[in-house]
Structures are given as C-alpha cells and as structure tokens.
Amino acid sequence: MTEKCGVVGVSLDGRDAARPLYYALYALQHRGQESAGIVTHDGFQQHSHVEMGLVGDAFGEGDLDELTGAAGIGHVRYPTAGSVDSSCAQPFSVSFKSGSLGLSHNGNLVNADEIRDELAAAGHAFTSDGDTEVIAHDLARNLLEEDLVRAVKHTMGRIHGSYSLTITHDDTVLGVRDPQGNRPLCIGELEDGYILASESAAIDTLDGELVRDVRPGELVVLQEDGEGFDSYQLVENENTAHCFFEHVYFARPDSVIDDTLVYEARRNLGRKLWEESGVETDVVMPVPDSGRAFASGYADAAGETTADGEARDADDDDGVEFAEGLMKNRYVGRTFIMPTQDERERAVRLKLNPIKSTIEGKTVTVIDDSIVRGTTSTQLVQLLKDCGAEAVHVRIGAPAIVAPCYMGIDMATREELIAADKSVGEIRDEIAADSLAYLSTDAVADVLGKERIDLCLGCVTGEYPYDIEGEETDRDVSRPDVGGQQLPADD
Ligand code: SF4
C-alpha cells in the first residue's frame, strides 16, 4: 500500500519560499517517491520546477535559485490516478485570465470525469487525465466572476471525493480540506511566516510550531506578509471521514494528527490488540518497520495482564519477551512494485532476515500493521518456521482489508486482496500460521477517540463515506449535481 501524495504550502515575510518547501518535501518523502515539484510566485511571475524522481534527485542548487518568491507550494507524488508520467506530476501550474494558479492535491476525486467533460465542452483544454487539473480549471473559471473565497466555495460545491489541497493564486497561498477531512492537512507557524503541510513532521523540520489541523470544509488563506492566516469555514458537515490508515500506516510516527502523536496511537492500537486477541508466547516481534510501534504496545500490555485479562504477577518471568527477530534490508525495493508473484516472493526473502537465536525453539508472535495480498505473511511464517520457531502466531494492528481504496491510496484490486473473499480462518491456513487475529474496527475507533461514523473505514468494511459508482456508502451522501454554473443555494 502506498500513500499517493504529500502537499505543502508556505508564505514568508520577504524570504524566498523555495528552500523551506524543499526541506518540507524531504520530510514528506514517504508520501510519494515518483515525482517532486515546487511552484513559487514572486509577486509578478509564477515559477515552477517539477521532475520525476525523489526530492533529492528532482532539484539541483540552480533549480532552487530560480524558484524566486516568498509564496509557494510543493508536492511529492506516487501516481495512482492519471498517467504514470510527468504530465501528472505536480504541483499543477497554469496561467489563466484570472491569474496564475498552482495546485498540489492529496486525495482522489470520484466525479472528476463528469466535471472534465463539462469543462471540455465549454472549451477548456486539458493536458493530463489527472483530477488536479480538473480542480484547477474549475477554480480558474470561477475566478473570472467571483472573488477567491467564493470561487473556492463554488468549486468545493462541485467536486466530490477526498482532497487536501495547497494552492497558489498569484502570491497568495491557500489550503483546503474536503468537507469530510479524509486526508490530513495542518497549519504551522514559522519564524517568519506560516506553513500548510500534510503532516506536522514537515513543520518540525523547519523548526516551526504546529498550530492545528485544517478543519474539514475549511479554507485557510496565508497572509502575504507572513503575519498570520485567515480562516473560512466554507462547508459544514455533520460527520468527518478521516482515513484511519493514516494513523495505522501512512503517516510518519513522529507526526501529530488530531492532537495525537501517530507513534502513540500505534502503540495504543497494539495494546488493544493484546486485550482483544493476546496469545501467550515466548517472544513478541515486529515486522520491521511497520509493526514496531504496535508490537511495543502489545508487549507492554502483555507485561501487565495475561492473555485471559488477569493482572500479571510483577515477579512472573514467564511473561512475553519483546525482541527484534527480523532484520530489514533497507536497500530492497518495496514488494508491491515487483510485477510478478514470483518476483514478489523473492523480494520478501531479500528484505527480511531472521535472527535465529531469537527464534529457534520458541513460540513466536509476529506483529504487523496489515496483510494485503498475503504474500509477505506467507513467506514470513515460513521463514520463522525454517528458523526453528515452534509456533508462529500472527497479529495485525488493523482490521482486515476487504475492499480497495478510491480516495488516493494505491492498495491493490479487490481480486488481489486476500481478505476480500477469505475468512480469517482461511487466511490463517493460507499463510500457514498457528493463529491469526486482526484488530476490530470498534477498537480502532476507540483508540482514535472517534465515533465509527467519523472515520473512513471503506477498505475494511466495503462501505465508503463518498458516493462511488458501484459501491455501498456508510452514510447519507451523494454526488453534487455538476451541470451548470449555479452557485449553491445559500449564496
Ligand atoms: S478506504 Fe481505507 S485507505 Fe482509503 S481513505 Fe478510507 S480508510 Fe483510508
């Protein structure tokens, strides 16, 4: 599974934004490795540099020098919607009669085709098949007749799906989060300005202070003198649909989302996992790195209570031992980019090497954050048994993934997902584990301090918070009627 994108926007008092944007993109590199880009505006002219590749490869010294201006946005991308080439790399930038626009988008619109068709019929020429260009054209059209705030509101009334956006309109930087707040976006204060970023780790990198998350349905406009920001709650929604997988998997553990450190949330999910399905074994070990925080919380909880929920004796040395039994080779590509099943299987063996002395003759619980196709888990269980494990129990710090994601996560098709049509028992048999358990969706909501209805659980329930063709919804939600240019009634 991969996150599709990371976005950032910066407005400073007189200092060029390019370098802070560049460092912030480094901090967001885990959210996209296929392309990186920056758009700045110097008050007269827009500048853009977008390249395929990692942040470090995409920019040279000279490129940053040419990106002048105190206002700018940046983007890292892993392409899932639109073509896998530079035409879809971002930020998307364009100059219209209504001024210059730059757009960075994290998320995925589910009605982009309808809007593109309508705009194309009205004479708009598109250069890519991505949904970000659709937002840019729609906004540009509205800006011909409306001020910035009304134009953004108008576009928000037409687009449906998941979006966290950073935008430059000439030298004004804005941030917008969709009315259900599916993907994260936060505001930070810097020494001489303000920043909008997908994750607070980008703010930390610039020695800034996290101010707060951008609210679902909110437009934030950074002031051009770097003195502050203006907030406009453009759409109110009864419920949110935060992607719970941000906490489980995508976000950096050192980021803070919804006032909670992601690392702490993962540890607490691990604790819940022990409460729900703990099994007494000699050793608990994480699948590095993704399972580490879960395993640490799980092992802590196992040190306090037995698997039956009884308080554990302080001098009971039969408790569960936390150990690193698997070493990761960091230089092997991710398993999901291997095109064939055979290559994927080989990659798992290259990627993880077991420490025999930690495993031999012991019962082992191995903890990870997800099972997607099942390939890694099958190989892993075999690896541990080959090393002499007497029993291998698998525990997963999230519910089983049964359906694809339409909101910007590259996850695999329904046919590829092992849990789409198999029960937990069948998956346990397929991966040849002695036992297998996932965390419940109620436990996830409980740990994140949310009602279930305020989370997106689409990939683990098959019911989505957006109106997606051919799929069930978990709430009363429908696509806006895109035809025409009428403003919403309350305008
Ligand atoms: S479907 Fe899953 S991965 Fe996609 S947004 Fe919802 S919770 Fe996140």
Short mmCIF file of C-alpha atoms and ligand atoms in Angstrom, two decimals:
data_model
loop_
_atom_site.label_atom_id
_atom_site.label_comp_id
_atom_site.label_asym_id
_atom_site.label_seq_id
_atom_site.Cartn_x
_atom_site.Cartn_y
_atom_site.Cartn_z
CA MET A 1 0.00 0.00 0.00
CA THR A 2 1.22 3.48 -0.72
CA GLU A 3 0.03 6.93 0.05
CA LYS A 4 -0.47 8.89 -3.11
CA CYS A 5 0.82 12.31 -2.20
CA GLY A 6 2.18 14.85 0.23
CA VAL A 7 1.44 18.57 -0.06
CA VAL A 8 2.92 21.72 1.42
CA GLY A 9 2.43 25.50 1.11
CA VAL A 10 4.48 28.34 2.58
CA SER A 11 4.09 32.12 2.81
CA LEU A 12 7.02 34.05 4.27
CA ASP A 13 7.84 37.64 5.07
CA GLY A 14 10.20 38.62 2.27
CA ARG A 15 12.35 35.42 2.20
CA ASP A 16 12.25 33.01 -0.74
CA ALA A 17 9.97 30.03 -0.04
CA ALA A 18 11.80 27.53 -2.27
CA ARG A 19 14.29 26.22 0.26
CA PRO A 20 11.80 25.73 3.14
CA LEU A 21 9.49 23.99 0.66
CA TYR A 22 12.34 21.74 -0.46
CA TYR A 23 13.16 20.71 3.12
CA ALA A 24 9.46 20.16 3.88
CA LEU A 25 9.18 17.89 0.84
CA TYR A 26 12.09 15.84 2.19
CA ALA A 27 10.08 15.39 5.40
CA LEU A 28 7.09 14.21 3.33
CA GLN A 29 9.07 11.93 1.00
CA HIS A 30 7.42 8.79 2.48
CA ARG A 31 4.10 10.01 0.99
CA GLY A 32 5.31 9.83 -2.62
CA GLN A 33 8.51 8.86 -4.41
CA GLU A 34 7.67 9.11 -8.10
CA SER A 35 7.85 12.86 -8.63
CA ALA A 36 8.50 16.08 -6.73
CA GLY A 37 7.78 19.69 -7.53
CA ILE A 38 7.64 23.27 -6.31
CA VAL A 39 5.73 26.29 -7.64
CA THR A 40 6.52 29.77 -6.33
CA HIS A 41 5.26 33.27 -7.09
CA ASP A 42 7.39 36.43 -6.70
CA GLY A 43 4.55 38.94 -6.93
CA PHE A 44 4.95 39.33 -10.69
CA GLN A 45 5.52 35.91 -12.08
CA GLN A 46 4.96 32.24 -11.29
CA HIS A 47 7.92 29.81 -11.32
CA SER A 48 7.70 26.05 -11.49
CA HIS A 49 10.05 23.09 -11.28
CA VAL A 50 8.60 19.58 -11.38
CA GLU A 51 10.62 16.40 -12.03
CA MET A 52 10.18 12.67 -11.83
CA GLY A 53 12.14 11.05 -9.01
CA LEU A 54 12.91 11.59 -5.34
CA VAL A 55 13.16 15.10 -3.88
CA GLY A 56 16.96 14.88 -3.70
CA ASP A 57 17.16 13.96 -7.39
CA ALA A 58 14.46 16.32 -8.65
CA PHE A 59 16.15 19.59 -7.57
CA GLY A 60 19.63 20.92 -8.10
CA GLU A 61 21.06 24.06 -6.46
CA GLY A 62 20.33 26.13 -9.57
CA ASP A 63 16.72 24.96 -9.73
CA LEU A 64 16.04 26.27 -6.24
CA ASP A 65 17.71 29.61 -7.04
CA GLU A 66 15.37 30.10 -9.97
CA LEU A 67 12.27 29.50 -7.82
CA THR A 68 12.05 33.03 -6.50
CA GLY A 69 9.24 34.46 -4.40
CA ALA A 70 8.08 34.34 -0.79
CA ALA A 71 4.95 32.31 -1.60
CA GLY A 72 4.91 28.77 -2.88
CA ILE A 73 3.62 25.23 -2.74
CA GLY A 74 5.22 21.81 -3.13
CA HIS A 75 4.21 18.24 -3.84
CA VAL A 76 5.52 14.69 -3.73
CA ARG A 77 3.57 12.13 -5.66
CA TYR A 78 3.05 8.45 -6.16
CA PRO A 79 0.77 8.25 -9.17
CA THR A 80 -2.39 6.17 -8.96
CA ALA A 81 -4.97 8.28 -10.81
CA GLY A 82 -3.90 9.63 -14.18
CA SER A 83 -0.92 8.58 -16.24
CA VAL A 84 2.33 7.43 -14.71
CA ASP A 85 4.40 10.12 -16.34
CA SER A 86 5.43 13.71 -15.94
CA SER A 87 2.14 15.11 -17.30
CA CYS A 88 0.55 14.18 -13.98
CA ALA A 89 3.43 15.25 -11.75
CA GLN A 90 2.58 18.20 -9.51
CA PRO A 91 2.14 20.99 -8.49
CA PHE A 92 -0.07 21.62 -11.49
CA SER A 93 0.54 25.19 -12.66
CA VAL A 94 -1.21 27.31 -15.22
CA SER A 95 -1.92 30.94 -16.05
CA PHE A 96 -5.46 31.96 -16.82
CA LYS A 97 -7.11 35.35 -17.45
CA SER A 98 -7.96 35.22 -13.76
CA GLY A 99 -4.28 34.99 -12.73
CA SER A 100 -1.69 32.27 -12.13
CA LEU A 101 -2.66 29.14 -10.27
CA GLY A 102 -0.57 26.37 -8.75
CA LEU A 103 -2.24 23.31 -7.22
CA SER A 104 -0.97 20.42 -5.09
CA HIS A 105 -3.52 17.71 -4.35
CA ASN A 106 -3.55 14.78 -1.93
CA GLY A 107 -6.59 12.57 -2.36
CA ASN A 108 -8.79 11.49 -5.22
CA LEU A 109 -11.97 12.95 -6.71
CA VAL A 110 -14.65 10.45 -7.62
CA ASN A 111 -16.53 12.78 -10.01
CA ALA A 112 -13.56 14.29 -11.90
CA ASP A 113 -14.67 12.80 -15.24
CA GLU A 114 -18.08 14.47 -15.08
CA ILE A 115 -16.54 17.88 -14.40
CA ARG A 116 -13.81 17.41 -17.01
CA ASP A 117 -16.42 16.56 -19.67
CA GLU A 118 -18.44 19.64 -18.77
CA LEU A 119 -15.41 21.95 -18.82
CA ALA A 120 -14.05 20.41 -22.03
CA ALA A 121 -17.42 21.02 -23.69
CA ALA A 122 -17.10 24.66 -22.59
CA GLY A 123 -13.73 24.92 -24.35
CA HIS A 124 -11.22 24.09 -21.60
CA ALA A 125 -8.20 22.21 -22.98
CA PHE A 126 -6.72 19.58 -20.67
CA THR A 127 -3.11 18.43 -20.78
CA SER A 128 -3.44 15.43 -18.44
CA ASP A 129 -6.04 12.91 -17.33
CA GLY A 130 -5.46 13.68 -13.63
CA ASP A 131 -8.11 15.11 -11.33
CA THR A 132 -5.93 18.02 -10.10
CA GLU A 133 -6.11 19.74 -13.46
CA VAL A 134 -9.90 19.47 -13.26
CA ILE A 135 -9.88 21.36 -9.94
CA ALA A 136 -7.52 23.99 -11.41
CA HIS A 137 -9.75 24.62 -14.45
CA ASP A 138 -12.90 24.76 -12.37
CA LEU A 139 -11.35 27.23 -9.97
CA ALA A 140 -9.94 29.36 -12.80
CA ARG A 141 -13.37 29.58 -14.40
CA ASN A 142 -14.99 30.65 -11.13
CA LEU A 143 -12.27 33.23 -10.50
CA LEU A 144 -13.32 35.08 -13.66
CA GLU A 145 -16.51 36.14 -11.92
CA GLU A 146 -16.00 35.62 -8.21
CA ASP A 147 -13.55 36.59 -5.51
CA LEU A 148 -11.14 33.94 -4.22
CA VAL A 149 -13.21 32.73 -1.28
CA ARG A 150 -16.44 32.42 -3.29
CA ALA A 151 -14.60 30.75 -6.16
CA VAL A 152 -13.15 28.09 -3.83
CA LYS A 153 -16.54 27.55 -2.22
CA HIS A 154 -18.14 27.20 -5.64
CA THR A 155 -15.59 24.57 -6.69
CA MET A 156 -16.00 22.72 -3.37
CA GLY A 157 -19.71 22.52 -4.12
CA ARG A 158 -18.97 20.73 -7.40
CA ILE A 159 -16.12 18.34 -6.64
CA HIS A 160 -16.79 15.12 -4.72
CA GLY A 161 -14.18 12.94 -3.10
CA SER A 162 -11.13 13.26 -1.00
CA TYR A 163 -8.87 16.30 -1.19
CA SER A 164 -6.35 18.20 0.82
CA LEU A 165 -5.07 20.99 -1.39
CA THR A 166 -2.39 23.63 -1.21
CA ILE A 167 -2.88 26.33 -3.82
CA THR A 168 -1.12 29.45 -5.02
CA HIS A 169 -3.28 32.12 -6.62
CA ASP A 170 -0.61 34.60 -7.74
CA ASP A 171 1.33 35.19 -4.49
CA THR A 172 -1.47 34.11 -2.15
CA VAL A 173 -1.14 30.64 -0.60
CA LEU A 174 -4.26 28.71 0.42
CA GLY A 175 -5.06 25.35 1.96
CA VAL A 176 -8.35 23.49 1.58
CA ARG A 177 -9.54 20.25 3.15
CA ASP A 178 -12.57 18.38 1.85
CA PRO A 179 -15.77 18.62 3.91
CA GLN A 180 -15.19 15.16 5.40
CA GLY A 181 -11.47 15.73 6.06
CA ASN A 182 -10.40 12.43 4.56
CA ARG A 183 -6.72 13.25 4.13
CA PRO A 184 -4.73 15.24 6.70
CA LEU A 185 -3.60 18.87 6.42
CA CYS A 186 -2.22 21.04 9.20
CA ILE A 187 -1.08 24.62 9.81
CA GLY A 188 2.23 25.57 11.35
CA GLU A 189 3.88 28.81 12.41
CA LEU A 190 7.44 29.52 11.29
CA GLU A 191 9.80 32.22 12.49
CA ASP A 192 8.85 34.49 9.59
CA GLY A 193 5.66 33.06 8.17
CA TYR A 194 3.18 30.19 8.04
CA ILE A 195 3.12 26.72 6.51
CA LEU A 196 0.42 24.26 5.45
CA ALA A 197 1.51 20.62 5.26
CA SER A 198 0.14 17.09 5.02
CA GLU A 199 1.94 16.18 8.23
CA SER A 200 3.37 18.05 11.20
CA ALA A 201 6.77 16.36 10.68
CA ALA A 202 7.30 18.89 7.84
CA ILE A 203 6.69 21.76 10.28
CA ASP A 204 9.17 20.25 12.77
CA THR A 205 11.79 20.04 10.03
CA LEU A 206 11.55 23.82 9.59
CA ASP A 207 11.73 24.44 13.37
CA GLY A 208 8.11 25.59 13.32
CA GLU A 209 5.25 25.09 15.75
CA LEU A 210 2.16 23.08 14.90
CA VAL A 211 -0.85 25.42 15.22
CA ARG A 212 -3.68 22.98 14.46
CA ASP A 213 -5.22 20.72 11.81
CA VAL A 214 -7.08 22.44 8.97
CA ARG A 215 -10.76 21.68 9.70
CA PRO A 216 -12.79 19.61 7.28
CA GLY A 217 -14.51 22.02 4.86
CA GLU A 218 -12.21 24.90 5.85
CA LEU A 219 -10.28 27.25 3.57
CA VAL A 220 -7.14 28.74 5.13
CA VAL A 221 -5.55 31.75 3.41
CA LEU A 222 -2.00 32.57 4.49
CA GLN A 223 -1.39 36.31 4.81
CA GLU A 224 1.15 37.63 2.32
CA ASP A 225 3.26 39.39 4.98
CA GLY A 226 3.74 36.09 6.84
CA GLU A 227 1.93 37.55 9.85
CA GLY A 228 -0.93 35.06 10.15
CA PHE A 229 -3.73 33.34 8.32
CA ASP A 230 -7.45 33.82 7.69
CA SER A 231 -9.93 31.02 8.12
CA TYR A 232 -13.22 30.47 6.24
CA GLN A 233 -15.43 27.54 7.18
CA LEU A 234 -16.91 27.11 3.69
CA VAL A 235 -18.75 23.82 4.16
CA GLU A 236 -20.13 22.37 7.39
CA ASN A 237 -20.58 18.63 7.56
CA GLU A 238 -22.20 16.64 10.32
CA ASN A 239 -19.60 13.89 10.21
CA THR A 240 -15.99 13.54 9.20
CA ALA A 241 -14.38 10.66 7.31
CA HIS A 242 -10.75 10.71 8.41
CA CYS A 243 -8.71 7.92 6.83
CA PHE A 244 -7.89 5.67 9.79
CA PHE A 245 -4.97 4.18 7.84
CA GLU A 246 -3.09 7.47 8.20
CA HIS A 247 -2.70 6.59 11.88
CA VAL A 248 -2.09 2.91 11.25
CA TYR A 249 0.28 3.00 8.32
CA PHE A 250 0.82 6.07 6.13
CA ALA A 251 1.78 8.96 8.38
CA ARG A 252 5.19 9.27 9.95
CA PRO A 253 5.20 8.05 13.56
CA ASP A 254 6.58 11.42 14.66
CA SER A 255 3.66 13.35 13.13
CA VAL A 256 0.74 14.61 15.19
CA ILE A 257 -2.72 14.13 13.68
CA ASP A 258 -5.87 15.20 15.53
CA ASP A 259 -3.78 16.13 18.58
CA THR A 260 -2.37 12.60 18.83
CA LEU A 261 1.19 11.54 18.14
CA VAL A 262 0.94 8.83 15.48
CA TYR A 263 3.53 6.67 17.28
CA GLU A 264 1.43 6.75 20.47
CA ALA A 265 -1.75 5.88 18.55
CA ARG A 266 0.04 2.85 17.07
CA ARG A 267 1.26 1.74 20.49
CA ASN A 268 -2.27 2.03 21.85
CA LEU A 269 -3.61 0.01 18.93
CA GLY A 270 -1.02 -2.62 19.86
CA ARG A 271 -2.24 -2.60 23.47
CA LYS A 272 -5.83 -3.13 22.26
CA LEU A 273 -4.64 -5.97 20.07
CA TRP A 274 -3.31 -7.74 23.17
CA GLU A 275 -6.60 -7.13 25.01
CA GLU A 276 -8.65 -8.47 22.10
CA SER A 277 -6.59 -11.41 20.91
CA GLY A 278 -3.41 -11.77 23.00
CA VAL A 279 -1.74 -15.17 22.96
CA GLU A 280 0.96 -16.27 25.41
CA THR A 281 4.19 -16.94 23.51
CA ASP A 282 7.88 -16.82 24.40
CA VAL A 283 8.64 -13.89 22.12
CA VAL A 284 6.77 -10.95 20.52
CA MET A 285 8.48 -9.44 17.49
CA PRO A 286 7.56 -6.74 14.99
CA VAL A 287 7.74 -6.93 11.25
CA PRO A 288 10.19 -4.03 10.76
CA ASP A 289 9.49 -1.17 10.49
CA SER A 290 5.74 -1.12 10.07
CA GLY A 291 4.89 -3.37 13.03
CA ARG A 292 7.33 -1.88 15.55
CA ALA A 293 5.06 0.55 17.47
CA PHE A 294 2.19 -1.98 17.53
CA ALA A 295 4.49 -4.71 18.86
CA SER A 296 5.89 -2.43 21.54
CA GLY A 297 2.37 -1.55 22.80
CA TYR A 298 1.29 -5.19 22.56
CA ALA A 299 4.31 -6.40 24.55
CA ASP A 300 3.81 -3.68 27.18
CA ALA A 301 0.19 -4.72 27.68
CA ALA A 302 1.28 -8.37 27.77
CA GLY A 303 3.65 -7.49 30.61
CA GLU A 304 0.71 -6.10 32.64
CA THR A 305 -2.03 -8.67 32.08
CA THR A 306 -2.21 -12.27 30.96
CA ALA A 307 -3.97 -13.23 27.75
CA ASP A 308 -7.01 -14.03 29.94
CA GLY A 309 -7.06 -10.47 31.24
CA GLU A 310 -5.72 -11.29 34.74
CA ALA A 311 -3.17 -8.90 36.29
CA ARG A 312 0.27 -10.41 35.81
CA ASP A 313 2.48 -11.00 38.80
CA ALA A 314 5.33 -8.50 38.91
CA ASP A 315 7.89 -11.30 39.50
CA ASP A 316 6.38 -13.59 36.87
CA ASP A 317 9.24 -14.17 34.42
CA ASP A 318 7.06 -16.29 32.21
CA GLY A 319 5.77 -13.07 30.63
CA VAL A 320 6.15 -12.28 26.97
CA GLU A 321 9.56 -11.08 25.81
CA PHE A 322 9.76 -8.27 23.22
CA ALA A 323 12.58 -8.92 20.76
CA GLU A 324 13.76 -7.82 17.34
CA GLY A 325 13.90 -11.13 15.49
CA LEU A 326 13.79 -9.84 11.94
CA MET A 327 16.31 -7.53 10.32
CA LYS A 328 15.32 -5.44 7.36
CA ASN A 329 17.48 -4.83 4.35
CA ARG A 330 16.66 -1.20 3.61
CA TYR A 331 18.01 -1.28 0.09
CA VAL A 332 15.48 -3.68 -1.39
CA GLY A 333 12.57 -2.18 -3.35
CA ARG A 334 9.07 -2.42 -1.95
CA THR A 335 7.41 -5.73 -2.64
CA PHE A 336 4.40 -4.18 -4.37
CA ILE A 337 6.40 -2.83 -7.32
CA MET A 338 7.60 -6.30 -8.28
CA PRO A 339 5.43 -7.10 -11.28
CA THR A 340 5.12 -10.88 -10.92
CA GLN A 341 4.16 -13.05 -7.95
CA ASP A 342 7.45 -14.93 -8.25
CA GLU A 343 9.49 -11.72 -8.01
CA ARG A 344 7.40 -10.51 -5.08
CA GLU A 345 8.11 -13.72 -3.18
CA ARG A 346 11.83 -13.44 -3.80
CA ALA A 347 11.79 -9.80 -2.68
CA VAL A 348 10.33 -10.71 0.72
CA ARG A 349 13.22 -13.11 1.38
CA LEU A 350 15.71 -10.48 0.34
CA LYS A 351 14.06 -7.89 2.50
CA LEU A 352 13.79 -9.66 5.86
CA ASN A 353 16.48 -11.72 7.53
CA PRO A 354 15.63 -13.60 10.76
CA ILE A 355 17.91 -13.69 13.84
CA LYS A 356 18.00 -17.41 14.50
CA SER A 357 18.93 -17.26 18.20
CA THR A 358 15.82 -15.18 18.99
CA ILE A 359 13.54 -17.64 17.25
CA GLU A 360 14.86 -21.21 17.48
CA GLY A 361 12.86 -23.46 19.79
CA LYS A 362 10.48 -20.68 20.80
CA THR A 363 6.83 -19.84 20.31
CA VAL A 364 6.64 -16.55 18.47
CA THR A 365 4.03 -13.80 17.94
CA VAL A 366 4.83 -11.65 14.93
CA ILE A 367 3.07 -8.31 14.61
CA ASP A 368 2.38 -6.20 11.53
CA ASP A 369 0.01 -3.43 10.52
CA SER A 370 -1.74 -5.12 7.60
CA ILE A 371 -1.99 -8.07 5.28
CA VAL A 372 -2.67 -7.02 1.69
CA ARG A 373 -2.11 -9.88 -0.74
CA GLY A 374 -0.80 -12.31 1.86
CA THR A 375 2.48 -12.89 0.04
CA THR A 376 4.68 -11.30 2.70
CA SER A 377 2.91 -13.05 5.58
CA THR A 378 3.15 -16.48 3.97
CA GLN A 379 6.87 -16.04 3.34
CA LEU A 380 7.40 -14.67 6.81
CA VAL A 381 5.73 -17.55 8.62
CA GLN A 382 7.73 -20.00 6.52
CA LEU A 383 10.94 -18.09 7.28
CA LEU A 384 10.30 -18.21 11.04
CA LYS A 385 9.45 -21.91 10.95
CA ASP A 386 12.58 -22.61 8.90
CA CYS A 387 14.48 -20.90 11.70
CA GLY A 388 13.11 -23.33 14.24
CA ALA A 389 10.09 -21.47 15.66
CA GLU A 390 7.85 -23.97 17.47
CA ALA A 391 4.72 -21.97 16.70
CA VAL A 392 4.07 -18.73 14.81
CA HIS A 393 1.09 -16.57 15.75
CA VAL A 394 0.31 -13.55 13.56
CA ARG A 395 -1.38 -10.44 14.95
CA ILE A 396 -2.39 -7.44 12.84
CA GLY A 397 -2.86 -3.96 14.33
CA ALA A 398 -5.76 -3.08 11.99
CA PRO A 399 -8.91 -4.76 10.66
CA ALA A 400 -8.66 -6.97 7.55
CA ILE A 401 -8.56 -5.09 4.22
CA VAL A 402 -11.51 -6.38 2.22
CA ALA A 403 -12.00 -3.70 -0.43
CA PRO A 404 -9.98 -1.21 -2.48
CA CYS A 405 -9.42 2.46 -1.71
CA TYR A 406 -10.84 5.11 -4.04
CA MET A 407 -9.52 8.03 -2.02
CA GLY A 408 -5.94 8.15 -3.19
CA ILE A 409 -4.26 5.10 -1.71
CA ASP A 410 -2.63 2.62 -4.03
CA MET A 411 -3.83 -0.55 -2.42
CA ALA A 412 -4.45 -3.42 -4.88
CA THR A 413 -7.60 -4.52 -6.61
CA ARG A 414 -10.38 -6.42 -4.86
CA GLU A 415 -9.24 -9.61 -6.64
CA GLU A 416 -5.72 -9.20 -5.22
CA LEU A 417 -6.80 -8.59 -1.60
CA ILE A 418 -6.54 -11.84 0.32
CA ALA A 419 -9.30 -10.89 2.79
CA ALA A 420 -11.77 -9.82 0.07
CA ASP A 421 -13.20 -13.32 -0.19
CA LYS A 422 -11.50 -15.34 2.57
CA SER A 423 -12.37 -15.68 6.25
CA VAL A 424 -9.75 -15.15 8.97
CA GLY A 425 -9.51 -18.95 9.35
CA GLU A 426 -8.92 -19.43 5.63
CA ILE A 427 -6.23 -16.75 5.61
CA ARG A 428 -4.57 -18.34 8.65
CA ASP A 429 -4.47 -21.64 6.76
CA GLU A 430 -3.16 -20.00 3.60
CA ILE A 431 -0.29 -18.25 5.39
CA ALA A 432 0.26 -21.42 7.50
CA ALA A 433 0.23 -19.57 10.84
CA ASP A 434 -0.75 -21.30 14.09
CA SER A 435 -3.20 -18.49 14.75
CA LEU A 436 -4.16 -15.17 13.17
CA ALA A 437 -6.13 -12.23 14.55
CA TYR A 438 -6.88 -8.70 13.37
CA LEU A 439 -7.89 -5.70 15.43
CA SER A 440 -11.63 -4.87 15.36
CA THR A 441 -12.97 -1.68 13.76
CA ASP A 442 -14.55 -0.73 17.11
CA ALA A 443 -11.13 -0.94 18.76
CA VAL A 444 -9.68 1.38 16.09
CA ALA A 445 -12.43 3.96 16.67
CA ASP A 446 -12.00 3.63 20.43
CA VAL A 447 -8.22 4.15 20.33
CA LEU A 448 -8.50 7.11 17.93
CA GLY A 449 -11.20 8.63 20.17
CA LYS A 450 -13.75 8.84 17.32
CA GLU A 451 -17.18 7.52 16.52
CA ARG A 452 -17.04 4.96 13.71
CA ILE A 453 -19.09 7.29 11.51
CA ASP A 454 -16.37 9.95 11.76
CA LEU A 455 -13.77 7.65 10.21
CA CYS A 456 -13.35 6.34 6.70
CA LEU A 457 -13.38 2.55 7.08
CA GLY A 458 -14.11 1.86 3.40
CA CYS A 459 -11.30 -0.60 2.78
CA VAL A 460 -12.12 -2.69 5.86
CA THR A 461 -15.93 -2.63 5.64
CA GLY A 462 -16.57 -2.20 1.89
CA GLU A 463 -18.82 0.78 2.71
CA TYR A 464 -17.49 4.21 1.79
CA PRO A 465 -18.09 7.76 3.00
CA TYR A 466 -18.32 9.06 -0.60
CA ASP A 467 -20.75 8.28 -3.41
CA ILE A 468 -18.66 5.88 -5.54
CA GLU A 469 -20.19 4.20 -8.54
CA GLY A 470 -20.95 0.54 -7.87
CA GLU A 471 -20.05 0.69 -4.16
CA GLU A 472 -22.07 0.93 -0.93
CA THR A 473 -21.97 4.02 1.28
CA ASP A 474 -21.95 4.05 5.10
CA ARG A 475 -23.80 7.40 5.36
CA ASP A 476 -26.27 9.61 3.60
CA VAL A 477 -24.03 11.06 0.90
CA SER A 478 -24.46 11.80 -2.80
CA ARG A 479 -22.53 13.42 -5.61
CA PRO A 480 -23.32 17.04 -6.33
CA ASP A 481 -25.26 17.81 -9.47
CA VAL A 482 -22.42 19.10 -11.61
CA GLY A 483 -24.37 20.61 -14.51
CA GLY A 484 -24.38 24.39 -14.90
CA GLN A 485 -22.62 27.10 -13.00
CA GLN A 486 -25.24 27.99 -10.39
CA LEU A 487 -23.84 28.84 -7.00
CA PRO A 488 -25.10 26.75 -4.06
CA ALA A 489 -28.49 28.00 -2.77
CA ASP A 490 -27.11 29.58 0.41
CA ASP A 491 -25.03 32.04 -1.62
S1 SF4 B 1 -10.63 3.34 2.04
FE1 SF4 B 1 -9.09 2.83 3.63
S2 SF4 B 1 -7.14 3.65 2.91
FE2 SF4 B 1 -8.79 4.59 1.68
S3 SF4 B 1 -9.24 6.51 2.71
FE3 SF4 B 1 -10.65 5.01 3.53
S4 SF4 B 1 -9.62 4.15 5.34
FE4 SF4 B 1 -8.08 5.25 4.15
#
